[in-house]
């Protein structure tokens, strides 16, 4: 295929995949048995395409206004940013601790972190919820807000709940990467020269695994976003999930849905771009070294 | 030969649970020991459901007065069978497509990946909700159709990742020298699949299935939270103070049990926690199997998550153990 055709074609494919998946329920008719009905499917695809091209139609705006759109988006993104920072900080710190501690302690730490690999996220959510409720019942302390009722906007509990498992996964990944890095020649060399372990770790190793870190961050962001979606529903938080739900269930139109989804996964898109750059750097480095 | 002890124990546990659940109609009461109120001799009501765990109801009862333990036992089969069926279908369909693409149409790979971009960006729970919308509301429908539809949708959500994994694995294997040699000597692609790839796929297929089992359990749980139950909702639902009554899961499978008791968590935490703990145990068992399988795979070409990355430099030049030495004269005597 010609070079200049390639990119538009692939973009078209992405859009086609998107529209196909969202119209799949129309393709499968549910009656006595499952039937393929192409006609409704085709009609609904056509309808969606028409809607996508009519940018000037702004009927969905009123629906957005009703849910104070910007306010809820800001809230969700604030939770997201705090969670991401927490995940990065905790993950890094845990990995560094495991790397620096004596063998015995680090083995225990590693086992603890590996344990959380198999813990379902719902269990973590319920445990934290239970903890907050019990704390309130026993001590009457109400500084940890849980639910988003009566205009309340809790931050602490959602951020902790959202970022707990991703932080564990990130640190697990970093521990593995650091273990692979530590046997490399330049580390042996700098250790032989007498540099302190902390200095080697911070100045040399962390800098070298940075591209890998960026690439893993994409997974972390993905989990954080899914968790936010879940938690905002469960705790009834006044976040962007409300808008998404409204648009899906009450029919805010296909264009409205697309805009909402794009806004929701915006961090993921940014991250994708960053990790593309990271991959390029890694590959260049690899081709430079023997 | 490494043993399969953990896999055997894990599978036995799951099988036992499944059999106990399948045989439930033979030993369990059909109404799950339903008891809404406790009345003392004087005819006074001294308690009403949900009852906390006691010696009579080990796991407590839900708001309908149904015994949680019996409900869980009854529902286990639906959860397990769905998860297993979905995982198998995902691996078989995704695997076939992946192998076909990487052997016969490598140029198609990036376009297929583009087509499935939406799965890489939209959270799968949200996709599941969109796809399940048509069967969410209670209408008169054939239950089998609803279930088939739901299973198809959950299968679809997992297929793109299986395709990508299979493609990576096949490409890595195709680069092995024994396969390139075989190709150079004129082997057909079917021969390559039958002789060289199939032995690998057999072991990797099991690993993929176990991994997909985990993700399936996860997504059914999430869908249950949002009220999208496998098998659809019932008309009656959970009685209580909400009007109209909250719809309940028809099949009593575990994710549905979590979803239908979601708002009882504060008043009756045991309705949720027992289910979650059992879910956790099942996932731990599956995870145990997965870990052992992964360890066994360590000898085979590793499937790296990031194929384009720096190779790990592990230098393990082991010395042969003392039992591996054979003196020359002994060797001669062995030979003669």
mmCIF file of N, CA, C and O in Angstrom, chain A residues 171-237:
data_model
loop_
_atom_site.group_PDB
_atom_site.id
_atom_site.type_symbol
_atom_site.label_atom_id
_atom_site.label_comp_id
_atom_site.label_asym_id
_atom_site.label_seq_id
_atom_site.Cartn_x
_atom_site.Cartn_y
_atom_site.Cartn_z
ATOM 1 N N UNK A 171 5.163 -1.854 41.754
ATOM 2 C CA UNK A 171 6.383 -2.160 42.495
ATOM 3 C C UNK A 171 6.855 -3.577 42.170
ATOM 4 O O UNK A 171 8.057 -3.823 42.076
ATOM 5 N N UNK A 172 5.913 -4.473 41.942
ATOM 6 C CA UNK A 172 6.295 -5.835 41.548
ATOM 7 C C UNK A 172 7.098 -5.813 40.250
ATOM 8 O O UNK A 172 8.145 -6.449 40.132
ATOM 9 N N UNK A 173 6.585 -5.021 39.305
ATOM 10 C CA UNK A 173 7.272 -4.902 38.024
ATOM 11 C C UNK A 173 8.664 -4.293 38.214
ATOM 12 O O UNK A 173 9.661 -4.797 37.687
ATOM 13 N N UNK A 174 8.724 -3.200 38.986
ATOM 14 C CA UNK A 174 10.000 -2.510 39.155
ATOM 15 C C UNK A 174 11.024 -3.407 39.849
ATOM 16 O O UNK A 174 12.210 -3.388 39.502
ATOM 17 N N UNK A 175 10.563 -4.197 40.829
ATOM 18 C CA UNK A 175 11.483 -5.105 41.510
ATOM 19 C C UNK A 175 12.110 -6.068 40.505
ATOM 20 O O UNK A 175 13.328 -6.289 40.504
ATOM 21 N N UNK A 176 11.262 -6.580 39.614
ATOM 22 C CA UNK A 176 11.763 -7.528 38.624
ATOM 23 C C UNK A 176 12.792 -6.860 37.700
ATOM 24 O O UNK A 176 13.863 -7.417 37.429
ATOM 25 N N UNK A 177 12.444 -5.659 37.243
ATOM 26 C CA UNK A 177 13.341 -4.960 36.319
ATOM 27 C C UNK A 177 14.664 -4.622 36.995
ATOM 28 O O UNK A 177 15.744 -4.782 36.414
ATOM 29 N N UNK A 178 14.571 -4.166 38.256
ATOM 30 C CA UNK A 178 15.798 -3.804 38.971
ATOM 31 C C UNK A 178 16.677 -5.037 39.192
ATOM 32 O O UNK A 178 17.903 -4.953 39.120
ATOM 33 N N UNK A 179 16.036 -6.168 39.433
ATOM 34 C CA UNK A 179 16.823 -7.390 39.625
ATOM 35 C C UNK A 179 17.574 -7.765 38.354
ATOM 36 O O UNK A 179 18.695 -8.265 38.411
ATOM 37 N N UNK A 180 16.942 -7.496 37.216
ATOM 38 C CA UNK A 180 17.626 -7.800 35.962
ATOM 39 C C UNK A 180 18.745 -6.801 35.688
ATOM 40 O O UNK A 180 19.734 -7.121 35.043
ATOM 41 N N UNK A 181 18.541 -5.581 36.195
ATOM 42 C CA UNK A 181 19.523 -4.529 35.939
ATOM 43 C C UNK A 181 20.772 -4.730 36.794
ATOM 44 O O UNK A 181 21.881 -4.438 36.357
ATOM 45 N N UNK A 182 20.571 -5.275 37.989
ATOM 46 C CA UNK A 182 21.660 -5.269 38.958
ATOM 47 C C UNK A 182 22.789 -6.231 38.578
ATOM 48 O O UNK A 182 23.920 -6.090 39.038
ATOM 49 N N UNK A 183 22.514 -7.181 37.695
ATOM 50 C CA UNK A 183 23.585 -8.111 37.312
ATOM 51 C C UNK A 183 24.374 -7.592 36.105
ATOM 52 O O UNK A 183 25.297 -8.251 35.654
ATOM 53 N N UNK A 184 24.006 -6.417 35.604
ATOM 54 C CA UNK A 184 24.699 -5.916 34.419
ATOM 55 C C UNK A 184 26.104 -5.430 34.760
ATOM 56 O O UNK A 184 26.404 -5.096 35.917
ATOM 57 N N UNK A 185 26.902 -5.346 33.714
ATOM 58 C CA UNK A 185 28.320 -5.049 33.922
ATOM 59 C C UNK A 185 28.571 -3.703 34.564
ATOM 60 O O UNK A 185 29.411 -3.568 35.446
ATOM 61 N N UNK A 186 27.818 -2.685 34.104
ATOM 62 C CA UNK A 186 28.161 -1.352 34.613
ATOM 63 C C UNK A 186 27.875 -1.231 36.089
ATOM 64 O O UNK A 186 28.552 -0.483 36.805
ATOM 65 N N UNK A 187 26.907 -2.011 36.582
ATOM 66 C CA UNK A 187 26.627 -1.979 38.015
ATOM 67 C C UNK A 187 27.768 -2.646 38.773
ATOM 68 O O UNK A 187 28.270 -2.130 39.774
ATOM 69 N N UNK A 188 28.193 -3.797 38.262
ATOM 70 C CA UNK A 188 29.318 -4.494 38.886
ATOM 71 C C UNK A 188 30.547 -3.575 38.936
ATOM 72 O O UNK A 188 31.245 -3.504 39.936
ATOM 73 N N UNK A 189 30.737 -2.879 37.826
ATOM 74 C CA UNK A 189 31.904 -2.003 37.724
ATOM 75 C C UNK A 189 31.827 -0.887 38.744
ATOM 76 O O UNK A 189 32.783 -0.612 39.479
ATOM 77 N N UNK A 190 30.658 -0.229 38.804
ATOM 78 C CA UNK A 190 30.585 0.903 39.729
ATOM 79 C C UNK A 190 30.635 0.414 41.171
ATOM 80 O O UNK A 190 31.138 1.106 42.049
ATOM 81 N N UNK A 191 30.149 -0.804 41.403
ATOM 82 C CA UNK A 191 30.248 -1.330 42.752
ATOM 83 C C UNK A 191 31.713 -1.607 43.087
ATOM 84 O O UNK A 191 32.180 -1.329 44.193
ATOM 85 N N UNK A 192 32.427 -2.120 42.098
ATOM 86 C CA UNK A 192 33.845 -2.399 42.310
ATOM 87 C C UNK A 192 34.623 -1.131 42.575
ATOM 88 O O UNK A 192 35.606 -1.113 43.311
ATOM 89 N N UNK A 193 34.146 -0.035 41.966
ATOM 90 C CA UNK A 193 34.843 1.236 42.198
ATOM 91 C C UNK A 193 34.551 1.808 43.574
ATOM 92 O O UNK A 193 35.161 2.766 43.997
ATOM 93 N N UNK A 194 33.536 1.238 44.246
ATOM 94 C CA UNK A 194 33.275 1.658 45.601
ATOM 95 C C UNK A 194 32.167 2.680 45.754
ATOM 96 O O UNK A 194 32.093 3.361 46.772
ATOM 97 N N UNK A 195 31.313 2.809 44.743
ATOM 98 C CA UNK A 195 30.178 3.716 44.896
ATOM 99 C C UNK A 195 29.176 3.087 45.856
ATOM 100 O O UNK A 195 29.050 1.874 45.919
ATOM 101 N N UNK A 196 28.472 3.958 46.580
ATOM 102 C CA UNK A 196 27.514 3.421 47.543
ATOM 103 C C UNK A 196 26.300 2.862 46.805
ATOM 104 O O UNK A 196 25.941 3.352 45.732
ATOM 105 N N UNK A 197 25.655 1.823 47.382
ATOM 106 C CA UNK A 197 24.502 1.196 46.716
ATOM 107 C C UNK A 197 23.390 2.200 46.421
ATOM 108 O O UNK A 197 22.763 2.142 45.365
ATOM 109 N N UNK A 198 23.175 3.120 47.374
ATOM 110 C CA UNK A 198 22.093 4.093 47.178
ATOM 111 C C UNK A 198 22.373 4.960 45.960
ATOM 112 O O UNK A 198 21.505 5.236 45.136
ATOM 113 N N UNK A 199 23.623 5.359 45.832
ATOM 114 C CA UNK A 199 24.007 6.214 44.715
ATOM 115 C C UNK A 199 23.870 5.467 43.390
ATOM 116 O O UNK A 199 23.343 5.997 42.415
ATOM 117 N N UNK A 200 24.303 4.218 43.390
ATOM 118 C CA UNK A 200 24.169 3.417 42.164
ATOM 119 C C UNK A 200 22.702 3.301 41.779
ATOM 120 O O UNK A 200 22.317 3.486 40.632
ATOM 121 N N UNK A 201 21.889 3.035 42.808
ATOM 122 C CA UNK A 201 20.464 2.822 42.541
ATOM 123 C C UNK A 201 19.833 4.079 41.974
ATOM 124 O O UNK A 201 19.175 4.045 40.935
ATOM 125 N N UNK A 202 20.067 5.210 42.665
ATOM 126 C CA UNK A 202 19.339 6.417 42.274
ATOM 127 C C UNK A 202 19.899 7.011 40.994
ATOM 128 O O UNK A 202 19.165 7.375 40.072
ATOM 129 N N UNK A 203 21.206 7.106 40.913
ATOM 130 C CA UNK A 203 21.780 7.829 39.771
ATOM 131 C C UNK A 203 21.873 6.951 38.530
ATOM 132 O O UNK A 203 21.621 7.397 37.426
ATOM 133 N N UNK A 204 22.217 5.685 38.690
ATOM 134 C CA UNK A 204 22.443 4.869 37.497
ATOM 135 C C UNK A 204 21.255 3.999 37.125
ATOM 136 O O UNK A 204 20.750 4.061 36.017
ATOM 137 N N UNK A 205 20.810 3.190 38.090
ATOM 138 C CA UNK A 205 19.803 2.200 37.724
ATOM 139 C C UNK A 205 18.466 2.845 37.394
ATOM 140 O O UNK A 205 17.846 2.538 36.376
ATOM 141 N N UNK A 206 18.013 3.744 38.254
ATOM 142 C CA UNK A 206 16.701 4.341 38.026
ATOM 143 C C UNK A 206 16.665 5.055 36.694
ATOM 144 O O UNK A 206 15.692 5.012 35.967
ATOM 145 N N UNK A 207 17.774 5.712 36.371
ATOM 146 C CA UNK A 207 17.788 6.434 35.102
ATOM 147 C C UNK A 207 17.714 5.470 33.930
ATOM 148 O O UNK A 207 17.073 5.722 32.920
ATOM 149 N N UNK A 208 18.341 4.327 34.081
ATOM 150 C CA UNK A 208 18.347 3.378 32.968
ATOM 151 C C UNK A 208 17.042 2.628 32.796
ATOM 152 O O UNK A 208 16.727 2.190 31.691
ATOM 153 N N UNK A 209 16.309 2.448 33.886
ATOM 154 C CA UNK A 209 15.050 1.730 33.706
ATOM 155 C C UNK A 209 13.900 2.694 33.435
ATOM 156 O O UNK A 209 12.755 2.278 33.345
ATOM 157 N N UNK A 210 14.215 3.967 33.302
ATOM 158 C CA UNK A 210 13.140 4.951 33.151
ATOM 159 C C UNK A 210 12.205 4.661 31.974
ATOM 160 O O UNK A 210 10.980 4.730 32.130
ATOM 161 N N UNK A 211 12.727 4.326 30.779
ATOM 162 C CA UNK A 211 11.803 4.015 29.673
ATOM 163 C C UNK A 211 10.868 2.854 29.987
ATOM 164 O O UNK A 211 9.682 2.897 29.679
ATOM 165 N N UNK A 212 11.409 1.819 30.635
ATOM 166 C CA UNK A 212 10.566 0.683 31.012
ATOM 167 C C UNK A 212 9.473 1.128 31.975
ATOM 168 O O UNK A 212 8.325 0.708 31.891
ATOM 169 N N UNK A 213 9.872 1.999 32.885
ATOM 170 C CA UNK A 213 8.936 2.535 33.868
ATOM 171 C C UNK A 213 7.786 3.246 33.171
ATOM 172 O O UNK A 213 6.616 3.031 33.486
ATOM 173 N N UNK A 214 8.140 4.079 32.183
ATOM 174 C CA UNK A 214 7.114 4.813 31.439
ATOM 175 C C UNK A 214 6.156 3.842 30.756
ATOM 176 O O UNK A 214 4.936 4.017 30.763
ATOM 177 N N UNK A 215 6.745 2.759 30.194
ATOM 178 C CA UNK A 215 5.886 1.823 29.480
ATOM 179 C C UNK A 215 4.960 1.083 30.429
ATOM 180 O O UNK A 215 3.809 0.795 30.099
ATOM 181 N N UNK A 216 5.460 0.767 31.603
ATOM 182 C CA UNK A 216 4.612 0.068 32.568
ATOM 183 C C UNK A 216 3.519 0.998 33.091
ATOM 184 O O UNK A 216 2.433 0.558 33.451
ATOM 185 N N UNK A 217 3.828 2.274 33.102
ATOM 186 C CA UNK A 217 2.864 3.242 33.617
ATOM 187 C C UNK A 217 1.560 3.211 32.832
ATOM 188 O O UNK A 217 0.492 3.504 33.373
ATOM 189 N N UNK A 218 1.639 2.827 31.564
ATOM 190 C CA UNK A 218 0.418 2.725 30.775
ATOM 191 C C UNK A 218 -0.553 1.725 31.406
ATOM 192 O O UNK A 218 -1.737 2.000 31.542
ATOM 193 N N UNK A 219 -0.019 0.569 31.801
ATOM 194 C CA UNK A 219 -0.853 -0.431 32.463
ATOM 195 C C UNK A 219 -1.438 0.131 33.752
ATOM 196 O O UNK A 219 -2.613 -0.056 34.049
ATOM 197 N N UNK A 220 -0.586 0.828 34.512
ATOM 198 C CA UNK A 220 -1.056 1.391 35.779
ATOM 199 C C UNK A 220 -2.219 2.340 35.535
ATOM 200 O O UNK A 220 -3.235 2.283 36.236
ATOM 201 N N UNK A 221 -2.066 3.209 34.534
ATOM 202 C CA UNK A 221 -3.119 4.185 34.266
ATOM 203 C C UNK A 221 -4.398 3.482 33.857
ATOM 204 O O UNK A 221 -5.489 3.855 34.279
ATOM 205 N N UNK A 222 -4.249 2.445 33.076
ATOM 206 C CA UNK A 222 -5.410 1.656 32.647
ATOM 207 C C UNK A 222 -6.163 1.105 33.866
ATOM 208 O O UNK A 222 -7.384 1.218 33.976
ATOM 209 N N UNK A 223 -5.408 0.533 34.808
ATOM 210 C CA UNK A 223 -6.060 -0.037 35.995
ATOM 211 C C UNK A 223 -6.691 1.073 36.830
ATOM 212 O O UNK A 223 -7.810 0.934 37.340
ATOM 213 N N UNK A 224 -5.971 2.203 36.960
ATOM 214 C CA UNK A 224 -6.509 3.305 37.758
ATOM 215 C C UNK A 224 -7.833 3.776 37.175
ATOM 216 O O UNK A 224 -8.822 3.966 37.901
ATOM 217 N N UNK A 225 -7.874 3.937 35.852
ATOM 218 C CA UNK A 225 -9.110 4.419 35.231
ATOM 219 C C UNK A 225 -10.252 3.432 35.438
ATOM 220 O O UNK A 225 -11.370 3.826 35.773
ATOM 221 N N UNK A 226 -9.971 2.129 35.261
ATOM 222 C CA UNK A 226 -11.043 1.153 35.472
ATOM 223 C C UNK A 226 -11.523 1.195 36.916
ATOM 224 O O UNK A 226 -12.719 1.098 37.189
ATOM 225 N N UNK A 227 -10.565 1.315 37.838
ATOM 226 C CA UNK A 227 -10.937 1.364 39.246
ATOM 227 C C UNK A 227 -11.770 2.591 39.574
ATOM 228 O O UNK A 227 -12.725 2.515 40.341
ATOM 229 N N UNK A 228 -11.385 3.730 38.985
ATOM 230 C CA UNK A 228 -12.150 4.957 39.238
ATOM 231 C C UNK A 228 -13.582 4.766 38.764
ATOM 232 O O UNK A 228 -14.541 5.131 39.460
ATOM 233 N N UNK A 229 -13.723 4.154 37.604
ATOM 234 C CA UNK A 229 -15.050 3.897 37.054
ATOM 235 C C UNK A 229 -15.885 3.075 38.038
ATOM 236 O O UNK A 229 -17.039 3.389 38.326
ATOM 237 N N UNK A 230 -15.262 2.048 38.583
ATOM 238 C CA UNK A 230 -15.951 1.159 39.519
ATOM 239 C C UNK A 230 -16.300 1.892 40.813
ATOM 240 O O UNK A 230 -17.423 1.809 41.315
ATOM 241 N N UNK A 231 -15.331 2.605 41.335
ATOM 242 C CA UNK A 231 -15.489 3.197 42.668
ATOM 243 C C UNK A 231 -16.495 4.336 42.648
ATOM 244 O O UNK A 231 -17.303 4.480 43.571
ATOM 245 N N UNK A 232 -16.467 5.127 41.587
ATOM 246 C CA UNK A 232 -17.416 6.229 41.532
ATOM 247 C C UNK A 232 -18.837 5.715 41.512
ATOM 248 O O UNK A 232 -19.742 6.349 42.049
ATOM 249 N N UNK A 233 -19.018 4.547 40.895
ATOM 250 C CA UNK A 233 -20.356 3.960 40.912
ATOM 251 C C UNK A 233 -20.691 3.435 42.308
ATOM 252 O O UNK A 233 -21.761 3.703 42.842
ATOM 253 N N UNK A 234 -19.749 2.714 42.897
ATOM 254 C CA UNK A 234 -20.045 2.068 44.177
ATOM 255 C C UNK A 234 -20.219 3.057 45.317
ATOM 256 O O UNK A 234 -21.063 2.874 46.181
ATOM 257 N N UNK A 235 -19.397 4.093 45.344
ATOM 258 C CA UNK A 235 -19.480 5.068 46.435
ATOM 259 C C UNK A 235 -20.383 6.238 46.080
ATOM 260 O O UNK A 235 -20.462 7.207 46.835
ATOM 261 N N UNK A 236 -20.991 6.154 44.910
ATOM 262 C CA UNK A 236 -21.910 7.210 44.501
ATOM 263 C C UNK A 236 -21.235 8.575 44.470
ATOM 264 O O UNK A 236 -21.769 9.574 44.949
ATOM 265 N N UNK A 237 -20.050 8.634 43.927
ATOM 266 C CA UNK A 237 -19.291 9.885 43.912
ATOM 267 C C UNK A 237 -19.763 10.765 42.757
ATOM 268 O O UNK A 237 -20.165 10.258 41.712
#
